[in-house]
Amino acid sequence: MGSNDNLKSSLMAMVESATTLSAIEEVRVHALGKKGALTDAMKGLSALSPDERKSAGQELNKIKDALTAAIEAKKQTLSMAEMSARLMEEKVDVTLPTRPEQQGRIHPISQTIDEVIAIFGEMGFSVAEGPEIEDDWYNFTALNIPEDHPARQEHDTFYLPGVGEKGRKVLRTHTSTVQVHTMLNEKPPIRIIAPGRTYRCDYDATHSPMFHQVEGLVIDKAVNMTHLRGVLTDFCRAYFGVDDLPLQFRPSYFPFTEPSAEVDIGCTRAGGEFKIGHGDDWLEILGCGMVNEKVLENCNIDPNEYQGFAFGIGIERIAMLKYGIPDLRTFYESDLRWLRHYGFSALDVPSMTGGLSR
Ligand code: DAH
């Protein structure tokens, strides 16, 4: 028997008694590591005579192989055991109900803009955008709004410090500015809607200093008021989801259109309950008209060749009407309870008819 029997049996016993993966790793280091017991014994070989060294060396190598195999086997056994222990412990109960999760809601303003875009999109309109900070010229002058018009007064309009290339800086008071940018940048035919934020010094249950409008503009060679009536009738019927919704075009005045009209939709207030549709009453919802020749000229379009129509709709107004929201200020209070009540699921897709398909 070799002289290292004791070493072998004590190391084997340590392997045997290890019960965890980290314990077996410690045994490995203790036996075979740089300063391990077997490594030490091997270093001792140099002190022996060549004959002794040969047999002792062979013996130590055998011990090393046996030990390495034993450690590896033990590692396998222990990791299997640890795995089955975890499997036993970490059971997944597939019958548990899911935890309630907060779901985000689409704000009624975003929803309404999406619905408007979907409806006009079906009619071949594309979406245009313009800046919210404008030069006076784009907001007023180009749109034929005279110098002394009340809208230009300081108490209606937010003026900003500084002067641009085309006059004083203002926060746009309407999205009609996008008409001007579009006509200056694109060649007719033009068929756009421009939804966006607008600003006026106003604050009560139906006014907010920041609100939203959608502007519409069509410019082509033979556009007339019948087209305007058709487009707006189709839009109102689709948006409010009333197929035969009556519309009334009342003569009105806007500096940028001639002739101009305001559009009312049929409604009833019978019994104190407001309802859109047939009835004995009318509700104003938008302004429109044939684009004033002066506006076309200001935007380098020849009025003898092209005509067009335009319209402007208040987004909050039509959202309040359709979804029964009584106070405009609540749109901007960021009250989550309000949003949960009036908001929309992201899974509701705006569609052409009725605005929403549920
Ligand atoms: N810009 C108008 C407003 O803010 C709305 C409007 C009326 C726009 C008639 C138009 C239009 O394009 O033709 O009240």
Tab-separated table of C-alpha atoms and ligand atoms in Angstrom:
chain	number	residue	atom	x	y	z
A	1	MET	CA	0.000	0.000	0.000
A	2	GLY	CA	1.287	3.509	-0.765
A	3	SER	CA	2.320	5.986	1.868
A	4	ASN	CA	-0.421	8.459	0.879
A	5	ASP	CA	-3.349	6.277	1.890
A	6	ASN	CA	-4.220	8.518	4.765
A	7	LEU	CA	-4.211	11.585	2.586
A	8	LYS	CA	-6.457	9.856	0.081
A	9	SER	CA	-8.972	8.566	2.554
A	10	SER	CA	-9.218	11.864	4.440
A	11	LEU	CA	-9.789	13.814	1.205
A	12	MET	CA	-12.307	11.257	-0.035
A	13	ALA	CA	-14.125	11.506	3.288
A	14	MET	CA	-14.336	15.267	2.856
A	15	VAL	CA	-15.818	14.814	-0.611
A	16	GLU	CA	-18.267	12.324	0.792
A	17	SER	CA	-19.466	14.605	3.549
A	18	ALA	CA	-19.948	17.768	1.431
A	19	THR	CA	-23.664	18.581	1.243
A	20	THR	CA	-23.768	21.738	-0.826
A	21	LEU	CA	-22.206	22.938	-4.076
A	22	SER	CA	-20.211	25.588	-2.253
A	23	ALA	CA	-18.939	22.981	0.232
A	24	ILE	CA	-17.716	20.705	-2.558
A	25	GLU	CA	-15.984	23.670	-4.164
A	26	GLU	CA	-14.197	24.329	-0.876
A	27	VAL	CA	-13.053	20.690	-0.786
A	28	ARG	CA	-11.744	21.011	-4.337
A	29	VAL	CA	-9.696	24.066	-3.434
A	30	HIS	CA	-8.490	22.438	-0.225
A	31	ALA	CA	-7.305	19.318	-2.101
A	32	LEU	CA	-6.329	20.415	-5.595
A	33	GLY	CA	-5.968	24.209	-5.393
A	34	LYS	CA	-2.570	25.945	-5.619
A	35	LYS	CA	-1.979	25.496	-1.928
A	36	GLY	CA	-4.034	22.317	-1.664
A	37	ALA	CA	-3.011	19.179	0.260
A	38	LEU	CA	-2.405	17.064	-2.850
A	39	THR	CA	-0.538	19.867	-4.563
A	40	ASP	CA	1.712	20.120	-1.477
A	41	ALA	CA	2.348	16.404	-1.546
A	42	MET	CA	3.366	16.639	-5.200
A	43	LYS	CA	5.768	19.440	-4.428
A	44	GLY	CA	7.372	17.116	-1.825
A	45	LEU	CA	8.325	14.646	-4.587
A	46	SER	CA	11.450	16.590	-5.482
A	47	ALA	CA	13.012	15.615	-2.160
A	48	LEU	CA	12.863	11.881	-3.001
A	49	SER	CA	15.297	9.643	-4.850
A	50	PRO	CA	14.433	9.070	-8.533
A	51	ASP	CA	13.015	5.573	-7.901
A	52	GLU	CA	10.916	6.634	-4.979
A	53	ARG	CA	9.823	9.685	-6.886
A	54	LYS	CA	8.548	7.590	-9.776
A	55	SER	CA	6.321	5.286	-7.727
A	56	ALA	CA	5.178	8.025	-5.336
A	57	GLY	CA	4.455	10.283	-8.323
A	58	GLN	CA	2.348	7.631	-9.993
A	59	GLU	CA	0.503	7.049	-6.741
A	60	LEU	CA	-0.227	10.737	-6.240
A	61	ASN	CA	-1.477	11.059	-9.828
A	62	LYS	CA	-3.849	8.180	-9.302
A	63	ILE	CA	-5.142	9.813	-6.132
A	64	LYS	CA	-5.551	13.076	-8.032
A	65	ASP	CA	-7.564	11.388	-10.796
A	66	ALA	CA	-9.744	9.515	-8.335
A	67	LEU	CA	-10.328	12.678	-6.335
A	68	THR	CA	-11.131	14.783	-9.398
A	69	ALA	CA	-13.656	12.170	-10.561
A	70	ALA	CA	-15.213	11.946	-7.093
A	71	ILE	CA	-15.538	15.729	-6.849
A	72	GLU	CA	-17.129	15.930	-10.297
A	73	ALA	CA	-19.596	13.156	-9.503
A	74	LYS	CA	-20.475	14.788	-6.215
A	75	LYS	CA	-21.018	18.134	-7.965
A	76	GLN	CA	-23.446	16.504	-10.383
A	77	THR	CA	-25.372	14.840	-7.602
A	78	LEU	CA	-25.566	18.019	-5.557
A	79	SER	CA	-26.699	20.226	-8.433
A	80	MET	CA	-29.415	17.719	-9.352
A	81	ALA	CA	-30.543	17.724	-5.748
A	82	GLU	CA	-30.538	21.516	-5.563
A	83	MET	CA	-32.546	21.731	-8.776
A	84	SER	CA	-35.216	19.309	-7.565
A	85	ALA	CA	-35.386	21.137	-4.237
A	86	ARG	CA	-36.014	24.407	-6.107
A	87	LEU	CA	-38.625	22.784	-8.330
A	88	MET	CA	-40.439	21.506	-5.263
A	89	GLU	CA	-40.238	24.887	-3.569
A	90	GLU	CA	-40.999	27.287	-6.418
A	91	LYS	CA	-44.368	26.089	-7.547
A	92	VAL	CA	-46.288	28.290	-10.005
A	93	ASP	CA	-49.966	28.385	-9.212
A	94	VAL	CA	-51.517	28.910	-12.630
A	95	THR	CA	-54.967	29.195	-11.083
A	96	LEU	CA	-54.105	32.437	-9.233
A	97	PRO	CA	-56.025	35.464	-10.532
A	98	THR	CA	-53.824	38.144	-12.164
A	99	ARG	CA	-52.898	41.172	-10.083
A	100	PRO	CA	-54.989	44.223	-10.992
A	101	GLU	CA	-52.878	46.519	-13.157
A	102	GLN	CA	-53.349	50.248	-13.712
A	103	GLN	CA	-54.285	50.794	-17.319
A	104	GLY	CA	-53.556	54.110	-19.001
A	105	ARG	CA	-56.432	55.963	-20.670
A	106	ILE	CA	-56.469	58.044	-23.829
A	107	HIS	CA	-57.391	61.667	-23.053
A	108	PRO	CA	-60.682	62.753	-24.693
A	109	ILE	CA	-58.828	65.509	-26.582
A	110	SER	CA	-56.435	62.997	-28.177
A	111	GLN	CA	-59.322	60.640	-28.850
A	112	THR	CA	-61.402	63.367	-30.511
A	113	ILE	CA	-58.473	64.512	-32.668
A	114	ASP	CA	-57.929	60.888	-33.757
A	115	GLU	CA	-61.605	60.530	-34.648
A	116	VAL	CA	-61.584	63.784	-36.645
A	117	ILE	CA	-58.444	62.693	-38.499
A	118	ALA	CA	-59.987	59.275	-39.236
A	119	ILE	CA	-63.134	60.829	-40.718
A	120	PHE	CA	-61.402	63.474	-42.831
A	121	GLY	CA	-58.716	60.950	-43.731
A	122	GLU	CA	-61.417	58.807	-45.365
A	123	MET	CA	-62.372	61.867	-47.428
A	124	GLY	CA	-58.820	62.265	-48.702
A	125	PHE	CA	-57.581	65.019	-46.366
A	126	SER	CA	-54.051	64.886	-45.017
A	127	VAL	CA	-52.837	66.354	-41.740
A	128	ALA	CA	-50.784	69.574	-41.772
A	129	GLU	CA	-49.012	71.307	-38.914
A	130	GLY	CA	-47.708	74.775	-38.163
A	131	PRO	CA	-45.915	76.585	-35.339
A	132	GLU	CA	-47.710	77.637	-32.143
A	133	ILE	CA	-45.580	80.771	-31.893
A	134	GLU	CA	-46.375	82.885	-34.930
A	135	ASP	CA	-45.485	86.247	-36.393
A	136	ASP	CA	-48.413	88.682	-36.431
A	137	TRP	CA	-48.603	88.415	-40.233
A	138	TYR	CA	-49.454	84.685	-40.294
A	139	ASN	CA	-51.992	84.948	-37.473
A	140	PHE	CA	-53.729	88.145	-38.638
A	141	THR	CA	-52.574	90.114	-41.681
A	142	ALA	CA	-52.370	87.271	-44.209
A	143	LEU	CA	-55.841	86.182	-43.109
A	144	ASN	CA	-57.218	89.615	-43.923
A	145	ILE	CA	-57.781	90.548	-40.279
A	146	PRO	CA	-57.572	94.347	-40.185
A	147	GLU	CA	-55.259	96.318	-37.894
A	148	ASP	CA	-58.161	97.485	-35.727
A	149	HIS	CA	-59.821	94.066	-35.300
A	150	PRO	CA	-60.696	93.295	-31.643
A	151	ALA	CA	-58.844	89.947	-31.803
A	152	ARG	CA	-55.597	91.862	-32.147
A	153	GLN	CA	-56.067	93.662	-28.869
A	154	GLU	CA	-53.732	92.806	-26.043
A	155	HIS	CA	-56.508	91.472	-23.835
A	156	ASP	CA	-57.447	88.694	-26.280
A	157	THR	CA	-54.082	87.662	-27.644
A	158	PHE	CA	-50.919	86.509	-25.893
A	159	TYR	CA	-48.132	88.606	-27.354
A	160	LEU	CA	-44.563	87.470	-26.756
A	161	PRO	CA	-41.523	89.667	-26.360
A	162	GLY	CA	-39.600	90.162	-29.584
A	163	VAL	CA	-40.441	90.739	-33.191
A	164	GLY	CA	-40.128	88.182	-35.993
A	165	GLU	CA	-39.498	88.754	-39.699
A	166	LYS	CA	-43.195	89.361	-40.180
A	167	GLY	CA	-44.230	91.358	-37.138
A	168	ARG	CA	-44.830	90.869	-33.440
A	169	LYS	CA	-44.597	87.369	-31.975
A	170	VAL	CA	-47.940	85.906	-30.848
A	171	LEU	CA	-49.204	82.574	-29.552
A	172	ARG	CA	-51.484	81.608	-32.429
A	173	THR	CA	-55.121	82.425	-31.621
A	174	HIS	CA	-56.444	79.939	-34.167
A	175	THR	CA	-55.222	77.124	-36.417
A	176	SER	CA	-56.169	79.181	-39.503
A	177	THR	CA	-52.458	80.121	-39.558
A	178	VAL	CA	-51.752	76.665	-40.991
A	179	GLN	CA	-53.821	77.605	-44.075
A	180	VAL	CA	-51.300	80.355	-44.766
A	181	HIS	CA	-48.224	78.160	-44.283
A	182	THR	CA	-49.725	75.415	-46.440
A	183	MET	CA	-50.709	77.717	-49.317
A	184	LEU	CA	-47.269	79.353	-49.270
A	185	ASN	CA	-45.456	76.006	-49.219
A	186	GLU	CA	-47.575	73.776	-51.445
A	187	LYS	CA	-49.059	74.010	-54.899
A	188	PRO	CA	-52.827	73.432	-55.269
A	189	PRO	CA	-54.767	71.171	-55.240
A	190	ILE	CA	-54.701	71.320	-51.447
A	191	ARG	CA	-56.822	69.252	-49.100
A	192	ILE	CA	-55.655	69.429	-45.481
A	193	ILE	CA	-56.850	69.492	-41.918
A	194	ALA	CA	-54.700	71.051	-39.206
A	195	PRO	CA	-55.455	69.999	-35.642
A	196	GLY	CA	-53.501	71.723	-32.875
A	197	ARG	CA	-53.220	73.926	-29.821
A	198	THR	CA	-54.406	77.529	-29.829
A	199	TYR	CA	-54.250	80.302	-27.207
A	200	ARG	CA	-56.474	83.160	-26.052
A	201	CYS	CA	-56.842	85.202	-22.837
A	202	ASP	CA	-60.074	83.614	-21.642
A	203	TYR	CA	-61.040	81.463	-18.688
A	204	ASP	CA	-64.466	80.143	-17.696
A	205	ALA	CA	-66.523	76.931	-17.951
A	206	THR	CA	-66.391	76.998	-21.750
A	207	HIS	CA	-63.051	78.794	-22.334
A	208	SER	CA	-59.481	77.990	-21.457
A	209	PRO	CA	-56.344	80.026	-22.296
A	210	MET	CA	-55.048	76.984	-24.191
A	211	PHE	CA	-57.489	74.985	-26.276
A	212	HIS	CA	-57.594	73.002	-29.505
A	213	GLN	CA	-58.977	73.583	-32.954
A	214	VAL	CA	-58.960	71.750	-36.217
A	215	GLU	CA	-58.709	73.832	-39.348
A	216	GLY	CA	-59.720	72.557	-42.770
A	217	LEU	CA	-58.676	73.881	-46.159
A	218	VAL	CA	-59.475	72.795	-49.701
A	219	ILE	CA	-58.080	74.658	-52.707
A	220	ASP	CA	-58.762	73.525	-56.251
A	221	LYS	CA	-59.949	74.767	-59.640
A	222	ALA	CA	-63.698	74.326	-59.385
A	223	VAL	CA	-64.470	74.230	-55.682
A	224	ASN	CA	-67.744	75.761	-54.574
A	225	MET	CA	-69.987	76.047	-51.573
A	226	THR	CA	-71.816	72.827	-52.341
A	227	HIS	CA	-68.583	70.931	-51.744
A	228	LEU	CA	-68.178	72.743	-48.446
A	229	ARG	CA	-71.703	71.770	-47.412
A	230	GLY	CA	-71.181	68.156	-48.453
A	231	VAL	CA	-67.874	67.728	-46.618
A	232	LEU	CA	-69.132	69.312	-43.393
A	233	THR	CA	-72.435	67.436	-43.484
A	234	ASP	CA	-70.643	64.114	-43.921
A	235	PHE	CA	-68.208	65.004	-41.170
A	236	CYS	CA	-70.857	66.002	-38.608
A	237	ARG	CA	-72.987	62.944	-39.315
A	238	ALA	CA	-70.022	60.577	-39.014
A	239	TYR	CA	-68.579	62.263	-35.934
A	240	PHE	CA	-71.826	62.423	-33.960
A	241	GLY	CA	-72.950	59.046	-35.266
A	242	VAL	CA	-76.342	60.321	-36.456
A	243	ASP	CA	-76.929	59.337	-40.098
A	244	ASP	CA	-79.559	61.962	-40.883
A	245	LEU	CA	-78.332	64.701	-38.550
A	246	PRO	CA	-79.810	67.998	-39.815
A	247	LEU	CA	-77.376	70.874	-40.451
A	248	GLN	CA	-78.097	74.552	-40.890
A	249	PHE	CA	-75.690	76.941	-42.611
A	250	ARG	CA	-76.258	80.444	-41.216
A	251	PRO	CA	-74.708	83.472	-42.959
A	252	SER	CA	-71.938	84.939	-40.833
A	253	TYR	CA	-68.765	86.973	-41.104
A	254	PHE	CA	-65.091	86.046	-40.915
A	255	PRO	CA	-62.420	88.270	-42.452
A	256	PHE	CA	-60.712	85.273	-44.104
A	257	THR	CA	-63.800	83.862	-45.869
A	258	GLU	CA	-66.354	85.370	-48.242
A	259	PRO	CA	-69.125	84.348	-48.066
A	260	SER	CA	-68.912	82.991	-44.516
A	261	ALA	CA	-71.252	80.765	-42.573
A	262	GLU	CA	-71.714	79.267	-39.175
A	263	VAL	CA	-72.949	75.711	-38.962
A	264	ASP	CA	-75.590	74.559	-36.499
A	265	ILE	CA	-76.594	70.958	-35.869
A	266	GLY	CA	-80.079	69.855	-34.919
A	267	CYS	CA	-80.700	69.070	-31.271
A	268	THR	CA	-83.353	68.948	-28.638
A	269	ARG	CA	-83.381	70.226	-25.091
A	270	ALA	CA	-86.829	68.801	-24.351
A	271	GLY	CA	-87.444	67.930	-20.708
A	272	GLY	CA	-84.133	69.511	-19.703
A	273	GLU	CA	-82.207	66.732	-21.449
A	274	PHE	CA	-79.827	67.710	-24.231
A	275	LYS	CA	-79.697	65.407	-27.229
A	276	ILE	CA	-78.011	65.751	-30.601
A	277	GLY	CA	-80.142	64.806	-33.593
A	278	HIS	CA	-83.650	65.703	-34.650
A	279	GLY	CA	-85.456	68.292	-32.645
A	280	ASP	CA	-86.719	71.790	-32.570
A	281	ASP	CA	-83.457	73.422	-31.618
A	282	TRP	CA	-80.070	74.269	-33.140
A	283	LEU	CA	-76.567	74.293	-31.732
A	284	GLU	CA	-73.673	76.180	-33.309
A	285	ILE	CA	-70.593	74.041	-33.771
A	286	LEU	CA	-68.250	75.543	-36.348
A	287	GLY	CA	-67.336	78.391	-38.671
A	288	CYS	CA	-66.617	78.113	-42.391
A	289	GLY	CA	-66.710	79.819	-45.758
A	290	MET	CA	-65.167	80.254	-49.190
A	291	VAL	CA	-61.554	81.416	-48.849
A	292	ASN	CA	-61.428	85.194	-49.297
A	293	GLU	CA	-59.713	86.270	-52.520
A	294	LYS	CA	-57.453	88.558	-50.518
A	295	VAL	CA	-56.191	85.574	-48.504
A	296	LEU	CA	-55.435	83.646	-51.712
A	297	GLU	CA	-53.525	86.661	-53.061
A	298	ASN	CA	-51.604	87.065	-49.792
A	299	CYS	CA	-50.543	83.447	-50.187
A	300	ASN	CA	-49.521	83.792	-53.872
A	301	ILE	CA	-52.492	81.852	-55.269
A	302	ASP	CA	-54.307	83.343	-58.265
A	303	PRO	CA	-58.013	83.710	-57.333
A	304	ASN	CA	-58.961	83.695	-61.014
A	305	GLU	CA	-57.602	80.191	-61.316
A	306	TYR	CA	-58.295	78.693	-57.901
A	307	GLN	CA	-61.022	78.828	-55.288
A	308	GLY	CA	-61.376	77.033	-52.021
A	309	PHE	CA	-63.207	76.614	-48.780
A	310	ALA	CA	-62.088	76.558	-45.177
A	311	PHE	CA	-63.541	75.691	-41.807
A	312	GLY	CA	-62.557	75.825	-38.150
A	313	ILE	CA	-63.853	73.504	-35.435
A	314	GLY	CA	-63.288	73.690	-31.663
A	315	ILE	CA	-62.051	70.266	-30.517
A	316	GLU	CA	-63.083	70.724	-26.882
A	317	ARG	CA	-66.520	71.857	-27.974
A	318	ILE	CA	-67.291	68.796	-30.090
A	319	ALA	CA	-65.708	66.498	-27.477
A	320	MET	CA	-67.885	68.024	-24.725
A	321	LEU	CA	-70.990	67.600	-26.878
A	322	LYS	CA	-70.339	64.011	-27.887
A	323	TYR	CA	-69.140	62.728	-24.527
A	324	GLY	CA	-71.278	64.848	-22.205
A	325	ILE	CA	-68.399	66.664	-20.514
A	326	PRO	CA	-69.929	69.711	-18.827
A	327	ASP	CA	-66.905	71.879	-17.909
A	328	LEU	CA	-64.064	72.608	-20.325
A	329	ARG	CA	-61.594	73.407	-17.537
A	330	THR	CA	-61.640	69.777	-16.372
A	331	PHE	CA	-59.796	68.746	-19.558
A	332	TYR	CA	-56.636	70.287	-18.130
A	333	GLU	CA	-56.859	69.524	-14.429
A	334	SER	CA	-55.002	66.206	-14.805
A	335	ASP	CA	-57.377	64.541	-12.358
A	336	LEU	CA	-56.922	60.778	-12.783
A	337	ARG	CA	-60.439	60.024	-11.547
A	338	TRP	CA	-61.773	62.267	-14.338
A	339	LEU	CA	-59.529	60.592	-16.909
A	340	ARG	CA	-60.650	57.127	-15.789
A	341	HIS	CA	-64.236	58.229	-16.244
A	342	TYR	CA	-63.993	60.181	-19.512
A	343	GLY	CA	-60.851	58.598	-21.010
A	344	PHE	CA	-60.702	55.865	-23.650
A	345	SER	CA	-59.050	52.523	-23.837
A	346	ALA	CA	-56.144	52.358	-26.264
A	347	LEU	CA	-57.894	49.354	-27.796
A	348	ASP	CA	-60.857	51.417	-29.003
A	349	VAL	CA	-60.044	52.304	-32.588
A	350	PRO	CA	-61.498	55.503	-34.050
A	351	SER	CA	-63.428	54.717	-37.178
A	352	MET	CA	-65.138	56.568	-39.960
A	353	THR	CA	-68.709	56.091	-38.786
A	354	GLY	CA	-69.791	56.900	-35.298
A	355	GLY	CA	-66.291	57.910	-34.371
A	356	LEU	CA	-65.700	54.808	-32.312
A	357	SER	CA	-65.997	51.135	-33.042
A	358	ARG	CA	-66.465	49.204	-29.843
B	1	DAH	N1	-60.521	80.885	-37.107
B	1	DAH	C1	-61.891	80.891	-36.624
B	1	DAH	C2	-61.887	80.991	-35.119
B	1	DAH	O1	-60.893	80.789	-34.521
B	1	DAH	C3	-62.592	79.646	-37.035
B	1	DAH	C4	-62.841	79.609	-38.495
B	1	DAH	C5	-63.983	80.135	-39.049
B	1	DAH	C6	-61.911	79.048	-39.332
B	1	DAH	C7	-64.229	80.145	-40.385
B	1	DAH	C8	-62.136	79.014	-40.703
B	1	DAH	C9	-63.305	79.582	-41.216
B	1	DAH	O2	-61.274	78.497	-41.554
B	1	DAH	O3	-63.527	79.557	-42.551
B	1	DAH	O4	-62.916	81.256	-34.553
